[in-house]
Amino acid sequence: MISRHQRIVFWSLVGCILAMGALLFGERQHARDRIVALADATPLDAPYSTTESVTLDLANDADGSITATTRPIALPGEVTARARALLEHLIAEYSLPGSTHPLQSGAAVDDVFLLPLPLVGHSANTSALIASTDPNALQPQTPGGELAVINLRSTFVNAHPSGVEVESLTLLSIIGTLHTNLPQIEQIRFLVDGQPRETLAGHADLLRTYPSRDTTVQAQPTTEP
Amino acid sequence: MNLAQKSVICLLALATLPCLAQTAASPAQASPAPNHPKPPAPLPPSPFNRTTILLDPAHGGADSGSRISDTLLEKDITLSLAFKLRSLLAARGFTVVMTRDSDAATQADTPTPLTLDDRAGIANRAHPAACLLLHATAAGRGVHLYRSELDPIPYEVNETPWLTAQAAWVTQSQNLQKQLGMALTRAHVPLVFSRASVRPVDSFACPALVVELAPKGSDNSTLTDDGYQQQVARAIAAALVFWQNQAQPPQRLPAVQTPASAPETGAQP
């Protein structure tokens, strides 16, 4: 026969156990909410789509040619991020062992900005957008044409091999790759760390505006018979 | 019909002639022809010295160009090749103008270094039959020949913009490129020819090419090999002998033109 005193102790202990379990469950929920609230939800990487077939215009120093080559690459959907990723993949190809146009590995492109043509600005007194009255201002060839401003990293430019051919091939490779994959780009300008620079590595002009075009037929190698 | 009647008819016929003439002219007056401006009369061509060749050994002084190896600099190779070319061209009766004939490229009688625009200025004042910008590189093989990336225009417009002065000469530069290409191929020198935007070639008002000397094989030291440089220089000099009779300066037009008759500008804005 269990005494009344023992029954009270028993049920008190059961009550304590249940209360303790409820307390622990509540605390666990609070802790999880706190961790979720503290977690950094900032998007760190551009949302990538599935792998797709992308054409890269690859240069060859031996014969000065540029060949369109297809690679399976996952690219982001947003256009400027896509352009930057394209160029990073292109430069990464050149840093692989056995590259026909060897360049130093590492990040080459800081940013790519796409500006609709013709370029417009704000007038001094109003907030209205006005087009430039300069007859030499950049004009689109087709409606929706864009100017791509490629901001290269100085670490890439300073380490770039010097020479007319090797520098021209790098620029033509970039121009051709953008032309093939982003046809809305009509003109291309280059900056280095946000500043204009005269040449890539002493030869190829970085101050001019390059028309976006197919560069695969640019080189016409003629070797000895 | 008597004589008086014939006279009256003749007088009436004579009187109607001006009216007929006026009637014939009236349709043109009613709907005037589109206002096509008369194309401007071409100017006399620029002076053109068929026996003058400009050599521009690139870089110099503090600007050493590309570093081929620890002891080999681009500026030294370009100067060495220029000396060889100068000798061969002078032997063939050419007058050779060089933008530099020592390590540093400086302005006359001053230590001020030449800018790229100064080099183009020297070329444009000489009115040569060919301008060769000499470069050297460790990348690739043989000789790389480049002409300007500007789109060609058929006329040289007076007061041409400095940055597109080459546009009127691009066709001539292309012909010179073919001529040199054939000569180098005959000399068994590996060859690449293409277009490139290398300053200051777009400001040259003459048939202009960038001639980049690369190693003969995989060994960079062939760049300083006298035999190799001589082989290249001989081929170029031989081609220029033929070129001096083929070069044709473009027609010049006055600067003041209507937009309709103005030739298109080059690719460079």
mmCIF file of N, CA and C in Angstrom, chain B residues 40-123:
data_model
loop_
_atom_site.group_PDB
_atom_site.id
_atom_site.type_symbol
_atom_site.label_atom_id
_atom_site.label_comp_id
_atom_site.label_asym_id
_atom_site.label_seq_id
_atom_site.Cartn_x
_atom_site.Cartn_y
_atom_site.Cartn_z
ATOM 1 N N PRO B 40 32.784 69.241 -103.341
ATOM 2 C CA PRO B 40 33.860 70.230 -103.361
ATOM 3 C C PRO B 40 34.986 69.777 -104.270
ATOM 4 N N ALA B 41 35.595 70.747 -104.871
ATOM 5 C CA ALA B 41 36.717 70.435 -105.768
ATOM 6 C C ALA B 41 37.867 69.891 -104.937
ATOM 7 N N PRO B 42 38.487 68.792 -105.399
ATOM 8 C CA PRO B 42 39.594 68.247 -104.617
ATOM 9 C C PRO B 42 40.775 69.195 -104.571
ATOM 10 N N LEU B 43 41.477 69.132 -103.458
ATOM 11 C CA LEU B 43 42.667 69.973 -103.286
ATOM 12 C C LEU B 43 43.863 69.260 -103.910
ATOM 13 N N PRO B 44 44.915 69.996 -104.162
ATOM 14 C CA PRO B 44 46.131 69.322 -104.631
ATOM 15 C C PRO B 44 46.573 68.298 -103.600
ATOM 16 N N PRO B 45 47.094 67.149 -104.049
ATOM 17 C CA PRO B 45 47.483 66.124 -103.072
ATOM 18 C C PRO B 45 48.597 66.607 -102.158
ATOM 19 N N SER B 46 48.656 65.987 -100.986
ATOM 20 C CA SER B 46 49.710 66.339 -100.031
ATOM 21 C C SER B 46 51.066 65.975 -100.632
ATOM 22 N N PRO B 47 52.106 66.656 -100.188
ATOM 23 C CA PRO B 47 53.437 66.252 -100.641
ATOM 24 C C PRO B 47 53.680 64.786 -100.280
ATOM 25 N N PHE B 48 54.350 64.082 -101.139
ATOM 26 C CA PHE B 48 54.545 62.648 -100.933
ATOM 27 C C PHE B 48 55.937 62.287 -101.444
ATOM 28 N N ASN B 49 56.819 61.949 -100.539
ATOM 29 C CA ASN B 49 58.201 61.648 -100.909
ATOM 30 C C ASN B 49 58.365 60.136 -101.075
ATOM 31 N N ARG B 50 58.415 59.722 -102.308
ATOM 32 C CA ARG B 50 58.452 58.281 -102.586
ATOM 33 C C ARG B 50 59.756 57.627 -102.153
ATOM 34 N N THR B 51 60.765 58.427 -101.967
ATOM 35 C CA THR B 51 62.057 57.835 -101.594
ATOM 36 C C THR B 51 62.355 58.033 -100.106
ATOM 37 N N THR B 52 61.344 58.457 -99.355
ATOM 38 C CA THR B 52 61.551 58.664 -97.913
ATOM 39 C C THR B 52 60.807 57.575 -97.124
ATOM 40 N N ILE B 53 61.495 56.975 -96.184
ATOM 41 C CA ILE B 53 60.890 55.961 -95.313
ATOM 42 C C ILE B 53 61.072 56.420 -93.875
ATOM 43 N N LEU B 54 60.023 56.339 -93.076
ATOM 44 C CA LEU B 54 60.146 56.666 -91.657
ATOM 45 C C LEU B 54 60.233 55.389 -90.836
ATOM 46 N N LEU B 55 61.234 55.331 -89.980
ATOM 47 C CA LEU B 55 61.375 54.211 -89.056
ATOM 48 C C LEU B 55 61.188 54.728 -87.637
ATOM 49 N N ASP B 56 60.311 54.093 -86.907
ATOM 50 C CA ASP B 56 60.058 54.490 -85.517
ATOM 51 C C ASP B 56 60.412 53.322 -84.602
ATOM 52 N N PRO B 57 61.664 53.273 -84.119
ATOM 53 C CA PRO B 57 61.993 52.226 -83.143
ATOM 54 C C PRO B 57 61.267 52.526 -81.837
ATOM 55 N N ALA B 58 60.284 51.732 -81.514
ATOM 56 C CA ALA B 58 59.392 52.048 -80.396
ATOM 57 C C ALA B 58 60.137 52.065 -79.061
ATOM 58 N N HIS B 59 59.566 52.818 -78.122
ATOM 59 C CA HIS B 59 60.093 52.954 -76.761
ATOM 60 C C HIS B 59 61.426 53.722 -76.791
ATOM 61 N N GLY B 60 62.229 53.577 -75.759
ATOM 62 C CA GLY B 60 63.482 54.322 -75.665
ATOM 63 C C GLY B 60 63.567 55.111 -74.383
ATOM 64 N N GLY B 61 64.783 55.294 -73.889
ATOM 65 C CA GLY B 61 64.973 56.019 -72.640
ATOM 66 C C GLY B 61 64.365 55.269 -71.474
ATOM 67 N N ALA B 62 63.609 55.999 -70.670
ATOM 68 C CA ALA B 62 63.006 55.381 -69.483
ATOM 69 C C ALA B 62 61.947 54.344 -69.857
ATOM 70 N N ASP B 63 61.384 54.485 -71.033
ATOM 71 C CA ASP B 63 60.377 53.518 -71.494
ATOM 72 C C ASP B 63 61.103 52.375 -72.195
ATOM 73 N N SER B 64 61.286 51.290 -71.460
ATOM 74 C CA SER B 64 62.079 50.193 -72.032
ATOM 75 C C SER B 64 61.224 49.215 -72.821
ATOM 76 N N GLY B 65 59.922 49.406 -72.832
ATOM 77 C CA GLY B 65 59.061 48.460 -73.538
ATOM 78 C C GLY B 65 58.979 47.148 -72.779
ATOM 79 N N SER B 66 58.747 46.075 -73.486
ATOM 80 C CA SER B 66 58.605 44.790 -72.786
ATOM 81 C C SER B 66 59.975 44.240 -72.421
ATOM 82 N N ARG B 67 60.000 43.510 -71.325
ATOM 83 C CA ARG B 67 61.249 42.902 -70.855
ATOM 84 C C ARG B 67 61.290 41.471 -71.391
ATOM 85 N N ILE B 68 62.102 41.286 -72.410
ATOM 86 C CA ILE B 68 62.164 39.969 -73.057
ATOM 87 C C ILE B 68 62.830 38.962 -72.106
ATOM 88 N N SER B 69 63.915 39.380 -71.482
ATOM 89 C CA SER B 69 64.578 38.562 -70.465
ATOM 90 C C SER B 69 65.229 39.531 -69.476
ATOM 91 N N ASP B 70 65.999 38.998 -68.542
ATOM 92 C CA ASP B 70 66.601 39.866 -67.527
ATOM 93 C C ASP B 70 67.525 40.918 -68.152
ATOM 94 N N THR B 71 68.162 40.544 -69.267
ATOM 95 C CA THR B 71 69.130 41.469 -69.867
ATOM 96 C C THR B 71 68.681 41.988 -71.223
ATOM 97 N N LEU B 72 67.528 41.588 -71.659
ATOM 98 C CA LEU B 72 67.086 41.924 -73.015
ATOM 99 C C LEU B 72 65.826 42.782 -72.946
ATOM 100 N N LEU B 73 65.940 44.007 -73.484
ATOM 101 C CA LEU B 73 64.801 44.924 -73.452
ATOM 102 C C LEU B 73 64.308 45.193 -74.869
ATOM 103 N N GLU B 74 63.018 45.451 -74.967
ATOM 104 C CA GLU B 74 62.421 45.682 -76.292
ATOM 105 C C GLU B 74 63.047 46.891 -76.982
ATOM 106 N N LYS B 75 63.318 47.956 -76.225
ATOM 107 C CA LYS B 75 63.820 49.184 -76.851
ATOM 108 C C LYS B 75 65.158 48.948 -77.554
ATOM 109 N N ASP B 76 65.991 48.032 -77.019
ATOM 110 C CA ASP B 76 67.293 47.763 -77.633
ATOM 111 C C ASP B 76 67.130 46.974 -78.932
ATOM 112 N N ILE B 77 66.184 46.031 -78.931
ATOM 113 C CA ILE B 77 65.978 45.217 -80.135
ATOM 114 C C ILE B 77 65.404 46.074 -81.263
ATOM 115 N N THR B 78 64.458 46.939 -80.935
ATOM 116 C CA THR B 78 63.851 47.773 -81.985
ATOM 117 C C THR B 78 64.887 48.714 -82.596
ATOM 118 N N LEU B 79 65.779 49.246 -81.748
ATOM 119 C CA LEU B 79 66.813 50.155 -82.276
ATOM 120 C C LEU B 79 67.803 49.388 -83.154
ATOM 121 N N SER B 80 68.166 48.203 -82.724
ATOM 122 C CA SER B 80 69.098 47.390 -83.502
ATOM 123 C C SER B 80 68.499 47.050 -84.872
ATOM 124 N N LEU B 81 67.228 46.663 -84.891
ATOM 125 C CA LEU B 81 66.574 46.338 -86.167
ATOM 126 C C LEU B 81 66.466 47.595 -87.036
ATOM 127 N N ALA B 82 66.207 48.737 -86.409
ATOM 128 C CA ALA B 82 66.092 49.992 -87.179
ATOM 129 C C ALA B 82 67.417 50.355 -87.843
ATOM 130 N N PHE B 83 68.514 50.155 -87.141
ATOM 131 C CA PHE B 83 69.832 50.456 -87.737
ATOM 132 C C PHE B 83 70.081 49.579 -88.965
ATOM 133 N N LYS B 84 69.732 48.311 -88.831
ATOM 134 C CA LYS B 84 69.950 47.402 -89.966
ATOM 135 C C LYS B 84 69.080 47.819 -91.157
ATOM 136 N N LEU B 85 67.839 48.156 -90.863
ATOM 137 C CA LEU B 85 66.937 48.582 -91.937
ATOM 138 C C LEU B 85 67.425 49.881 -92.577
ATOM 139 N N ARG B 86 67.909 50.806 -91.746
ATOM 140 C CA ARG B 86 68.378 52.093 -92.273
ATOM 141 C C ARG B 86 69.512 51.875 -93.263
ATOM 142 N N SER B 87 70.455 50.999 -92.893
ATOM 143 C CA SER B 87 71.596 50.746 -93.778
ATOM 144 C C SER B 87 71.119 50.161 -95.107
ATOM 145 N N LEU B 88 70.232 49.171 -95.018
ATOM 146 C CA LEU B 88 69.774 48.508 -96.241
ATOM 147 C C LEU B 88 68.954 49.460 -97.121
ATOM 148 N N LEU B 89 68.160 50.302 -96.491
ATOM 149 C CA LEU B 89 67.338 51.239 -97.268
ATOM 150 C C LEU B 89 68.195 52.339 -97.888
ATOM 151 N N ALA B 90 69.169 52.823 -97.112
ATOM 152 C CA ALA B 90 70.058 53.866 -97.649
ATOM 153 C C ALA B 90 70.834 53.319 -98.844
ATOM 154 N N ALA B 91 71.230 52.052 -98.781
ATOM 155 C CA ALA B 91 71.951 51.440 -99.895
ATOM 156 C C ALA B 91 71.071 51.332 -101.132
ATOM 157 N N ARG B 92 69.765 51.344 -100.936
ATOM 158 C CA ARG B 92 68.850 51.252 -102.076
ATOM 159 C C ARG B 92 68.347 52.628 -102.501
ATOM 160 N N GLY B 93 68.966 53.671 -102.005
ATOM 161 C CA GLY B 93 68.653 55.026 -102.455
ATOM 162 C C GLY B 93 67.538 55.717 -101.696
ATOM 163 N N PHE B 94 67.103 55.169 -100.580
ATOM 164 C CA PHE B 94 66.046 55.809 -99.785
ATOM 165 C C PHE B 94 66.634 56.837 -98.812
ATOM 166 N N THR B 95 65.853 57.833 -98.512
ATOM 167 C CA THR B 95 66.162 58.729 -97.403
ATOM 168 C C THR B 95 65.410 58.190 -96.188
ATOM 169 N N VAL B 96 66.138 57.907 -95.124
ATOM 170 C CA VAL B 96 65.507 57.304 -93.950
ATOM 171 C C VAL B 96 65.418 58.334 -92.828
ATOM 172 N N VAL B 97 64.206 58.523 -92.328
ATOM 173 C CA VAL B 97 63.996 59.406 -91.169
ATOM 174 C C VAL B 97 63.709 58.502 -89.982
ATOM 175 N N MET B 98 64.455 58.700 -88.880
ATOM 176 C CA MET B 98 64.228 57.886 -87.683
ATOM 177 C C MET B 98 63.755 58.768 -86.540
ATOM 178 N N THR B 99 62.827 58.264 -85.763
ATOM 179 C CA THR B 99 62.338 59.063 -84.628
ATOM 180 C C THR B 99 63.350 59.068 -83.485
ATOM 181 N N ARG B 100 64.229 58.077 -83.456
ATOM 182 C CA ARG B 100 65.342 58.090 -82.496
ATOM 183 C C ARG B 100 66.481 57.255 -83.077
ATOM 184 N N ASP B 101 67.704 57.695 -82.809
ATOM 185 C CA ASP B 101 68.843 56.903 -83.247
ATOM 186 C C ASP B 101 69.806 56.666 -82.085
ATOM 187 N N SER B 102 69.291 56.850 -80.880
ATOM 188 C CA SER B 102 70.056 56.493 -79.679
ATOM 189 C C SER B 102 69.055 55.933 -78.672
ATOM 190 N N ASP B 103 69.557 55.612 -77.488
ATOM 191 C CA ASP B 103 68.671 54.968 -76.511
ATOM 192 C C ASP B 103 67.441 55.821 -76.215
ATOM 193 N N ALA B 104 67.675 57.092 -75.920
ATOM 194 C CA ALA B 104 66.554 57.948 -75.527
ATOM 195 C C ALA B 104 65.985 58.665 -76.734
ATOM 196 N N ALA B 105 64.683 58.745 -76.797
ATOM 197 C CA ALA B 105 64.021 59.515 -77.846
ATOM 198 C C ALA B 105 63.708 60.879 -77.275
ATOM 199 N N THR B 106 64.458 61.893 -77.739
ATOM 200 C CA THR B 106 64.255 63.241 -77.200
ATOM 201 C C THR B 106 63.971 64.212 -78.327
ATOM 202 N N GLN B 107 63.365 65.324 -77.949
ATOM 203 C CA GLN B 107 63.109 66.373 -78.925
ATOM 204 C C GLN B 107 64.429 67.042 -79.287
ATOM 205 N N ALA B 108 64.462 67.685 -80.472
ATOM 206 C CA ALA B 108 65.709 68.256 -80.986
ATOM 207 C C ALA B 108 66.305 69.260 -80.007
ATOM 208 N N ASP B 109 67.570 69.088 -79.694
ATOM 209 C CA ASP B 109 68.347 70.015 -78.858
ATOM 210 C C ASP B 109 67.805 70.164 -77.440
ATOM 211 N N THR B 110 66.937 69.308 -77.005
ATOM 212 C CA THR B 110 66.448 69.384 -75.627
ATOM 213 C C THR B 110 66.415 67.967 -75.051
ATOM 214 N N PRO B 111 66.489 67.872 -73.735
ATOM 215 C CA PRO B 111 66.403 66.528 -73.147
ATOM 216 C C PRO B 111 64.962 66.052 -72.961
ATOM 217 N N THR B 112 64.003 66.858 -73.440
ATOM 218 C CA THR B 112 62.600 66.484 -73.256
ATOM 219 C C THR B 112 62.282 65.214 -74.052
ATOM 220 N N PRO B 113 61.774 64.185 -73.389
ATOM 221 C CA PRO B 113 61.484 62.959 -74.136
ATOM 222 C C PRO B 113 60.361 63.144 -75.149
ATOM 223 N N LEU B 114 60.474 62.417 -76.237
ATOM 224 C CA LEU B 114 59.434 62.470 -77.270
ATOM 225 C C LEU B 114 58.176 61.773 -76.774
ATOM 226 N N THR B 115 57.043 62.394 -77.016
ATOM 227 C CA THR B 115 55.777 61.704 -76.739
ATOM 228 C C THR B 115 55.401 60.901 -77.986
ATOM 229 N N LEU B 116 54.383 60.082 -77.839
ATOM 230 C CA LEU B 116 53.921 59.315 -79.001
ATOM 231 C C LEU B 116 53.413 60.250 -80.088
ATOM 232 N N ASP B 117 52.750 61.338 -79.680
ATOM 233 C CA ASP B 117 52.262 62.302 -80.672
ATOM 234 C C ASP B 117 53.422 62.998 -81.371
ATOM 235 N N ASP B 118 54.521 63.237 -80.649
ATOM 236 C CA ASP B 118 55.708 63.845 -81.287
ATOM 237 C C ASP B 118 56.222 62.932 -82.402
ATOM 238 N N ARG B 119 56.214 61.648 -82.129
ATOM 239 C CA ARG B 119 56.703 60.694 -83.142
ATOM 240 C C ARG B 119 55.815 60.749 -84.388
ATOM 241 N N ALA B 120 54.501 60.817 -84.169
ATOM 242 C CA ALA B 120 53.595 60.921 -85.324
ATOM 243 C C ALA B 120 53.824 62.231 -86.064
ATOM 244 N N GLY B 121 54.121 63.289 -85.313
ATOM 245 C CA GLY B 121 54.400 64.582 -85.935
ATOM 246 C C GLY B 121 55.626 64.520 -86.834
ATOM 247 N N ILE B 122 56.683 63.848 -86.370
ATOM 248 C CA ILE B 122 57.898 63.691 -87.189
ATOM 249 C C ILE B 122 57.545 62.971 -88.490
ATOM 250 N N ALA B 123 56.723 61.938 -88.370
ATOM 251 C CA ALA B 123 56.337 61.164 -89.559
ATOM 252 C C ALA B 123 55.525 62.020 -90.522
#
